[in-house]
CSV table of C-alpha atoms and ligand atoms in Angstrom, one decimal:
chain,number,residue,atom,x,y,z
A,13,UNK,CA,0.0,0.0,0.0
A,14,UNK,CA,1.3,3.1,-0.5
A,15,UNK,CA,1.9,5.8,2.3
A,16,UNK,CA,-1.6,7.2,2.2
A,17,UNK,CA,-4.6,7.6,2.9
A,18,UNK,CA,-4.1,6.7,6.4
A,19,UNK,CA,-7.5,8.3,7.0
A,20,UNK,CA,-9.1,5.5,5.5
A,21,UNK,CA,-10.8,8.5,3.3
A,22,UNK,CA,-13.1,9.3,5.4
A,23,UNK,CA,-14.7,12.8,4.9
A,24,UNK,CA,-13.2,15.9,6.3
A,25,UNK,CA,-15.1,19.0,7.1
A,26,UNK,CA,-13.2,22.0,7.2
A,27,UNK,CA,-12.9,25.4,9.1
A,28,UNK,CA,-9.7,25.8,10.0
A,29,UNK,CA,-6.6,25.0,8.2
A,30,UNK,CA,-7.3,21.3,7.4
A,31,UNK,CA,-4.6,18.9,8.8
A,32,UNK,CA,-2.5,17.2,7.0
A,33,UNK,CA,-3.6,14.0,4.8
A,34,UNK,CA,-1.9,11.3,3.9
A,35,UNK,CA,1.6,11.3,6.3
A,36,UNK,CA,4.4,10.3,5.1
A,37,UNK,CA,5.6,6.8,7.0
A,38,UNK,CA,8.5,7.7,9.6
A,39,UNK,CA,11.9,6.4,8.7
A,40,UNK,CA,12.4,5.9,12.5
A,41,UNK,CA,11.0,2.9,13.7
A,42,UNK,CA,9.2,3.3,17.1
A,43,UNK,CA,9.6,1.1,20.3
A,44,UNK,CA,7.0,-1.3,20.7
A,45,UNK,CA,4.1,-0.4,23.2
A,46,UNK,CA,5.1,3.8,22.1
A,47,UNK,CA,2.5,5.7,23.2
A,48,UNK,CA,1.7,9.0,21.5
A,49,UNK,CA,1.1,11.2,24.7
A,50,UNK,CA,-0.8,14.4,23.2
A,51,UNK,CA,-3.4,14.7,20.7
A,52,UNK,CA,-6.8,15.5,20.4
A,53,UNK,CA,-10.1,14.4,18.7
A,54,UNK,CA,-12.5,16.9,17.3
A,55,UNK,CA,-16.1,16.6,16.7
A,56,UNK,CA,-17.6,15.9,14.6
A,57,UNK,CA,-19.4,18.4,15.3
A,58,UNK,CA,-22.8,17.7,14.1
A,59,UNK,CA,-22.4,14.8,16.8
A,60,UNK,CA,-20.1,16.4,19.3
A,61,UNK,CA,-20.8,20.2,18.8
A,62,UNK,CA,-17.9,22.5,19.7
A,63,UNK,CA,-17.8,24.8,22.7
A,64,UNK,CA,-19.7,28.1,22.0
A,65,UNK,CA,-17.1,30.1,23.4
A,66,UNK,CA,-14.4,28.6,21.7
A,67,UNK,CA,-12.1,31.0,20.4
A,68,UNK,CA,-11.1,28.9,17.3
A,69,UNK,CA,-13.3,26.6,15.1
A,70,UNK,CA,-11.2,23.5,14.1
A,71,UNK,CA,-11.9,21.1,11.1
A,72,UNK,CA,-13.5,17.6,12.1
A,73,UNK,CA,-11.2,14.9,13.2
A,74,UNK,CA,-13.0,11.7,14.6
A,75,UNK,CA,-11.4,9.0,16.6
A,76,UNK,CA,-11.3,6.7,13.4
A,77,UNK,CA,-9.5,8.9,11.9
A,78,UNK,CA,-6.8,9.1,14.9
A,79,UNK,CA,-6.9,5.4,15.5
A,80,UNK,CA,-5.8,4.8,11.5
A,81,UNK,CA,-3.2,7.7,12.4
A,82,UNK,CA,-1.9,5.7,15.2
A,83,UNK,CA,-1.9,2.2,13.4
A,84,UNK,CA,-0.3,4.2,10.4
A,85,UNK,CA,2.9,5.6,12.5
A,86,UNK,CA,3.1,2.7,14.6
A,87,UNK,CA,2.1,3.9,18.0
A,88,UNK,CA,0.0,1.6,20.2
A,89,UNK,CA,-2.0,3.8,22.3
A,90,UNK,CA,-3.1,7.5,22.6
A,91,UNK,CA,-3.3,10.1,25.5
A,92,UNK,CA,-6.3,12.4,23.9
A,93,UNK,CA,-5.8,15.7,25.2
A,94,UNK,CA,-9.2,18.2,26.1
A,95,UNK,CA,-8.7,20.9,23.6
A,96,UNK,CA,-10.1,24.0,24.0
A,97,UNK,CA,-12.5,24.3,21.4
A,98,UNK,CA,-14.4,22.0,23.0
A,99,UNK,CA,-14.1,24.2,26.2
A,100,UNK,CA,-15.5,21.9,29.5
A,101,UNK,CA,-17.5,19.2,27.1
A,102,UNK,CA,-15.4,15.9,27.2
A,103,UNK,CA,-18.0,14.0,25.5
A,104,UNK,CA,-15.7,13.8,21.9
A,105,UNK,CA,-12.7,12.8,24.4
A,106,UNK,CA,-14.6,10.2,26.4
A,107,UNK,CA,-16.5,8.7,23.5
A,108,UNK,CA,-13.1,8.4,21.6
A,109,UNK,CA,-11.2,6.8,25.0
A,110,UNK,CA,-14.4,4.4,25.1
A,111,UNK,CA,-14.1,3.0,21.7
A,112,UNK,CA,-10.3,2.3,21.8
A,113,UNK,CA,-10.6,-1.1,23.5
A,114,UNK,CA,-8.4,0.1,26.0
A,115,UNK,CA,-6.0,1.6,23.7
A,116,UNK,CA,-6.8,5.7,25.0
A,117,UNK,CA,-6.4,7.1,27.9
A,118,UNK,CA,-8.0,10.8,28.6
A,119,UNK,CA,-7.2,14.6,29.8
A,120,UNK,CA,-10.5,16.4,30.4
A,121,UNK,CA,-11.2,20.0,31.2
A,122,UNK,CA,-13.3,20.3,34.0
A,123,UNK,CA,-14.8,22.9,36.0
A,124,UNK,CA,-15.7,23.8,39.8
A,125,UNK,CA,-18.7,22.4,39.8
A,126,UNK,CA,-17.9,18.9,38.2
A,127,UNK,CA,-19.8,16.4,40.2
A,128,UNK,CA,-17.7,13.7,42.1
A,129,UNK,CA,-20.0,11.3,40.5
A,130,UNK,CA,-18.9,12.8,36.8
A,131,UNK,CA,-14.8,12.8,38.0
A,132,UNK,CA,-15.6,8.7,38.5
A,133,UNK,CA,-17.3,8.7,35.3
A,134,UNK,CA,-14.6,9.9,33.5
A,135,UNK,CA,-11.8,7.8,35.7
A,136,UNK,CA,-13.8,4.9,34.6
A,137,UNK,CA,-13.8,5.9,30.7
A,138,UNK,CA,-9.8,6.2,31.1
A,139,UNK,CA,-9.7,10.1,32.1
A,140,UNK,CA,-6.7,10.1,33.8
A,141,UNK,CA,-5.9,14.2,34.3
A,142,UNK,CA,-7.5,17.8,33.7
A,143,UNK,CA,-5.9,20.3,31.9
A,144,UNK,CA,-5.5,24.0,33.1
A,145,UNK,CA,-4.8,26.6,29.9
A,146,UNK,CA,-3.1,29.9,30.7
A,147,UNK,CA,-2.4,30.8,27.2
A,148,UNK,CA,-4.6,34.2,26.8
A,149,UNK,CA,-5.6,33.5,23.4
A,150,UNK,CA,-7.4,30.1,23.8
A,151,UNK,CA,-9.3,31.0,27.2
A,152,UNK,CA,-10.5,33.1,29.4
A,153,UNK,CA,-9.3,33.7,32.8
A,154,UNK,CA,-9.8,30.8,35.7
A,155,UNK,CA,-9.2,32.0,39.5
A,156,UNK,CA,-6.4,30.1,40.6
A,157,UNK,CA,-8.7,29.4,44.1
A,158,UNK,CA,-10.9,27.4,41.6
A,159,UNK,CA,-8.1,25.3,39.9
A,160,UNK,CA,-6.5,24.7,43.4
A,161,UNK,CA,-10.0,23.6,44.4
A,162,UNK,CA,-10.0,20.9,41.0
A,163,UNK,CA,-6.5,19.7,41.2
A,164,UNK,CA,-7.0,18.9,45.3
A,165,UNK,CA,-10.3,17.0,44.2
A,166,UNK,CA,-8.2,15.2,41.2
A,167,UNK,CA,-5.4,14.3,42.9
A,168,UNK,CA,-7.6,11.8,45.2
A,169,UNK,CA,-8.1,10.2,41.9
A,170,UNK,CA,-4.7,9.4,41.3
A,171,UNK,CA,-4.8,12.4,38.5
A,172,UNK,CA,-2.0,14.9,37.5
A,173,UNK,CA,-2.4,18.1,35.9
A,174,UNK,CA,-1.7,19.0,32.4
A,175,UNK,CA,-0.8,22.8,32.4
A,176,UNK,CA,-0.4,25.0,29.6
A,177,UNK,CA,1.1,28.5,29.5
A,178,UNK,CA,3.7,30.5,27.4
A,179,UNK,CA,7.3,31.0,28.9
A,180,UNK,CA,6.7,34.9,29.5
A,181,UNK,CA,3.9,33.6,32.1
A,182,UNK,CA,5.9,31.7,33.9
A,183,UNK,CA,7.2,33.7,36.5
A,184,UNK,CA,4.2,34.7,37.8
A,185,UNK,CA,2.6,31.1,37.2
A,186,UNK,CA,5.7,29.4,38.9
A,187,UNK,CA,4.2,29.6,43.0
A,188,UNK,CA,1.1,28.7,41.5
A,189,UNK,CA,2.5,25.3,39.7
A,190,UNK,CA,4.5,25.0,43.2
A,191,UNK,CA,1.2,24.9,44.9
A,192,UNK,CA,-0.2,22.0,43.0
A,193,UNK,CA,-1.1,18.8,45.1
A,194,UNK,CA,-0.2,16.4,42.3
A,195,UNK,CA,2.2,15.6,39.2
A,196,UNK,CA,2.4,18.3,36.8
A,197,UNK,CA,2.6,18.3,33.4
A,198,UNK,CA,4.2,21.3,31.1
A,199,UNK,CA,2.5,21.2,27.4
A,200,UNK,CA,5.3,22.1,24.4
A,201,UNK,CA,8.1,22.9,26.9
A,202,UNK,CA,6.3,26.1,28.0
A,203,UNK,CA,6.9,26.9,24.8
A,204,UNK,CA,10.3,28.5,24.8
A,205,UNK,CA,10.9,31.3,22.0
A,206,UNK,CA,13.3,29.1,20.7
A,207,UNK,CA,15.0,32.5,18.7
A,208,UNK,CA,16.6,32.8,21.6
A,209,UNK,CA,19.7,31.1,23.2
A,210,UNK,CA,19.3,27.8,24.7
A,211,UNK,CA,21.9,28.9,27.1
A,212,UNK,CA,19.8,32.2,28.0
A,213,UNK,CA,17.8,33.4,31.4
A,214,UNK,CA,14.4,32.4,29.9
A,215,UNK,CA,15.0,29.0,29.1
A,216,UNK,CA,17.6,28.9,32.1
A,217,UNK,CA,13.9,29.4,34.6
A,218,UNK,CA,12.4,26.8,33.0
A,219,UNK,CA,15.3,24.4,33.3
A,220,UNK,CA,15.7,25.6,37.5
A,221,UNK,CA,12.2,25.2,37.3
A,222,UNK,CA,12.0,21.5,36.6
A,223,UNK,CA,14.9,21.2,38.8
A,224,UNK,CA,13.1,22.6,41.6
A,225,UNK,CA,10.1,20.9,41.3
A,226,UNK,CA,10.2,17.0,41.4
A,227,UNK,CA,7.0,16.3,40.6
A,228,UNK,CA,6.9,18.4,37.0
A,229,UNK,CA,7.3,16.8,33.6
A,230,UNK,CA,7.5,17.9,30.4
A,231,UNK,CA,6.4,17.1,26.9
A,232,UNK,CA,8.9,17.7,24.6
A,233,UNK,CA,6.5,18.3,22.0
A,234,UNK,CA,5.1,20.8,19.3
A,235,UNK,CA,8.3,21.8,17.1
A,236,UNK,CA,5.9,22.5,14.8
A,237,UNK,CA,4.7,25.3,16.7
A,238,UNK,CA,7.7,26.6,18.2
A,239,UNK,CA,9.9,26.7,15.1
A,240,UNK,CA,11.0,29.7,13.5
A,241,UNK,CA,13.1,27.7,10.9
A,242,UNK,CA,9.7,25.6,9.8
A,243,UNK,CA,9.6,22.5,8.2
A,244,UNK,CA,12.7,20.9,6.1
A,245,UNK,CA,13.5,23.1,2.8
A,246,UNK,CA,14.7,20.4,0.7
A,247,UNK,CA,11.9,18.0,-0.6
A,248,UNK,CA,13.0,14.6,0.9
A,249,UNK,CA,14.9,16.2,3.3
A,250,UNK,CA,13.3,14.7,7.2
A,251,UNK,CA,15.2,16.2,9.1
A,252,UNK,CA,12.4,19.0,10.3
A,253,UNK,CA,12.2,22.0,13.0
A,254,UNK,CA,16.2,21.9,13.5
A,255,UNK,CA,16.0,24.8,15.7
A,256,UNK,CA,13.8,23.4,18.1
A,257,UNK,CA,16.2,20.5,18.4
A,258,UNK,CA,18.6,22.0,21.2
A,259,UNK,CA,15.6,22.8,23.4
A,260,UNK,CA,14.0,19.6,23.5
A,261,UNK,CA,17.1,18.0,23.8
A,262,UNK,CA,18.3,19.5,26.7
A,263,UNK,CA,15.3,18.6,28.5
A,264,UNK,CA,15.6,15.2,27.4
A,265,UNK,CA,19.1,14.5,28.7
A,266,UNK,CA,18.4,16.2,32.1
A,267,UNK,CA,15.1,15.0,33.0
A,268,UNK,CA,14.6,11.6,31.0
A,269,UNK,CA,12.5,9.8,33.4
A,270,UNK,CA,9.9,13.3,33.6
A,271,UNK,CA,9.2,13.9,29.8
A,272,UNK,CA,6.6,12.8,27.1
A,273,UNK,CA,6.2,12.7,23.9
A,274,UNK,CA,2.4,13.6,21.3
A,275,UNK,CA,2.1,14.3,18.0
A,276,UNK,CA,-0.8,16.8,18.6
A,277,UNK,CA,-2.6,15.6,15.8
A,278,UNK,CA,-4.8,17.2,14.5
A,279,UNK,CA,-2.8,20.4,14.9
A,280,UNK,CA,-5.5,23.0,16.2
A,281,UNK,CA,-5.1,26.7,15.5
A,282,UNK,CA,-2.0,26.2,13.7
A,283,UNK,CA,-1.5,29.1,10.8
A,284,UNK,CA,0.9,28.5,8.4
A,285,UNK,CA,1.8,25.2,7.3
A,286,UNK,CA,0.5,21.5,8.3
A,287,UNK,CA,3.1,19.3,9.8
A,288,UNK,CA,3.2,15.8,8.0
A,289,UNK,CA,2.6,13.7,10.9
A,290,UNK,CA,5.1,11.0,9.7
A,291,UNK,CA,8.0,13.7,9.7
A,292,UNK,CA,7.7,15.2,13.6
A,293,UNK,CA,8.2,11.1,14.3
A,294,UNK,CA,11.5,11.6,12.2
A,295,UNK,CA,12.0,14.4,15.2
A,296,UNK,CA,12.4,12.6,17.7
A,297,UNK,CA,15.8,10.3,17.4
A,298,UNK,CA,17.5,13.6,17.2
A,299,UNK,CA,15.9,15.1,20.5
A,300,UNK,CA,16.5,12.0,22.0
A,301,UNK,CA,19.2,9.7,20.9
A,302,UNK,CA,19.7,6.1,22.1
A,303,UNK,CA,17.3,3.5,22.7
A,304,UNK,CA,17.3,4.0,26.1
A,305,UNK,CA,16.3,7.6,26.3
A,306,UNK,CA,13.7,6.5,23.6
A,307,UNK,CA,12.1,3.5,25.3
A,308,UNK,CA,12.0,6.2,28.2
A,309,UNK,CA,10.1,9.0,26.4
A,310,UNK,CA,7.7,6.9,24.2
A,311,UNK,CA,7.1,4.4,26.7
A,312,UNK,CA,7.9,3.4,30.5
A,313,UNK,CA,7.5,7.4,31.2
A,314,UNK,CA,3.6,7.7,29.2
A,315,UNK,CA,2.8,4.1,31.0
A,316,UNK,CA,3.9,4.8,34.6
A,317,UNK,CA,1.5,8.3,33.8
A,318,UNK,CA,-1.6,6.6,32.0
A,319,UNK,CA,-1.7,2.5,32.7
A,320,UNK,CA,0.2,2.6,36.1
A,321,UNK,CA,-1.9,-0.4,36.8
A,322,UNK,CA,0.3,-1.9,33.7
A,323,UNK,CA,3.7,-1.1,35.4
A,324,UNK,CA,6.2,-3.0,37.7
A,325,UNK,CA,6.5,-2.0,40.8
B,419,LIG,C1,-2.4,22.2,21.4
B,419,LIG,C2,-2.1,23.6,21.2
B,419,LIG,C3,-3.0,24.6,21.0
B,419,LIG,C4,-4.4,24.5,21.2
B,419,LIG,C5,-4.9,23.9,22.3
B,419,LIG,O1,-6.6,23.3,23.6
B,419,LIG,C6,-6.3,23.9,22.6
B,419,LIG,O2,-7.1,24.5,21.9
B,419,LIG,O3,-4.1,23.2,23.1
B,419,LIG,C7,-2.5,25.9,20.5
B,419,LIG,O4,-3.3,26.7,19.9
B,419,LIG,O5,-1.3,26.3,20.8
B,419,LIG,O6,-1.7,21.6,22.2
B,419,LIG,O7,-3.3,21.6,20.9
């Protein structure tokens, strides 16, 4: 078969930029059991409407259409991610976790007045964290009292906390994250403006940051997002996002037992070009080299996180 569809040609409704069809297949072969630790299902909407105050309409991407992604790059489970667009409705999530035979664990966004009967509905579809979103142009603003209140009611569950900010907010975010009564989890390396020196102050607080706070992790994830270089030049050329490289590396070698890895399919609210899916797998032997640090990322540090109940003791 060739490398596409891997869609299985379903029907796409569009919106937004439409994400990218057909990926190429990855020339690095992942470790069995990899688990692809942040993306998202969307819709469709005329079953699962979006949020009504969303701030971004996405196209529809189903759960069939992220399980043939999956099969297609060679991951064996999903971590599916609440996005935004679908504000404090995890029914797209859930429904998606349900149907994966055990093969999708769930983040849901959740607010104060979530019942604790609802929290052990989701535990029992596979919702195994909530996600809080800082970044101003996705939501609007949540009293910290309120999250504090969430995470303290979570963490009896055995969930962590999936946080997502940009790395200007994180000084005044950082006693706030220090607070939390549970694991924490940074989205896209607080997305670093990766311009900048990897050496510099703001990357420097983010580093100290992890070092001063045990119970963080990272996903080293998103190059797409964060580069300023973009995608390779050179047709055939898979060697994408170089400048992002140095960043997620870094994190890598100093924290590899507290770091993730997701493709973020379907690539929400991205402007500018649609990452092929089967090149950001190409990313990763060069933000972590060595089958060690690999087996690590893609899979004893998403299971010990998601299917605990999985893990050796
Ligand atoms: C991501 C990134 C983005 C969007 C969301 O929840 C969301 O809408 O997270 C973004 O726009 O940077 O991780 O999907």
């Amino acid at each position: 078969m060739p490398d596409k569809p891997t869609t299985g040609g379903f029907e796409k409704t569009t919106g937004w930029l439409d994400w990218y069809d057909g990926p190429s297949r990855p020339a690095f072969r992942l470790p069995q059991g990899a688990v692809d630790a942040h993306c998202h299902v969307f819709g469709p909407g005329d079953e699962f409407p979006y949020a009504p105050e969303r701030k971004y309409t996405p196209c529809d991407a189903s759960k069939r259409q992220l399980f043939a992604l999956r099969d297609h790059l060679g991951f064996a489970r999903n971590v599916i991610v609440q996005a935004t667009c679908h504000g404090a409705d995890n029914r797209a999530m859930v429904d998606a976790c349900l149907a994966s035979g055990g093969k999708a664990r769930g983040v849901a966004t959740v607010k104060r007045s979530v019942t604790d009967q609802e929290l052990r509905r989701l535990h029992a579809a596979g919702v195994r964290g909530v996600r809080f979103n800082f970044v101003k142009r996705l939501v609007d603003f949540t009293p910290q009292d309120e999250l504090l209140e969430v995470a303290g009611r979570v963490a009896a569950l055995g969930w962590h906390v999936v946080v997502y900010f940009e790395a200007a907010d994180l000084p005044e975010l950082w006693s706030f994250f220090g607070a939390l009564p549970t694991t924490v989890v940074v989205d896209h390396m607080g997305r670093p403006d990766v311009t900048r020196p990897v050496d510099g102050p703001e990357f420097a607080l983010f580093l100290k940051f992890m070092r001063e706070h045990p119970a963080v992790w990272c996903k080293v994830t998103c190059p797409e997002r964060l580069s300023d270089a973009g995608p390779p030049a050179l047709r055939g050329e898979r060697h994408a996002y170089r400048d992002v490289v140095p960043f997620a590396r870094r994190i890598v070698d100093e924290f590899p037992d507290r770091v993730l890895w997701g493709t973020d399919w379907p690539h929400p609210n991205l402007r500018g070009h649609m990452p092929d899916d089967g090149l950001l797998v190409d990313f990763i032997p060069h933000i972590a080299p060595g089958a060690g640090a690999q087996r690590k990322l893609l899979v004893t540090n998403p299971m010990r996180l998601y299917w605990p109940e999985e893990c050796e003791a």
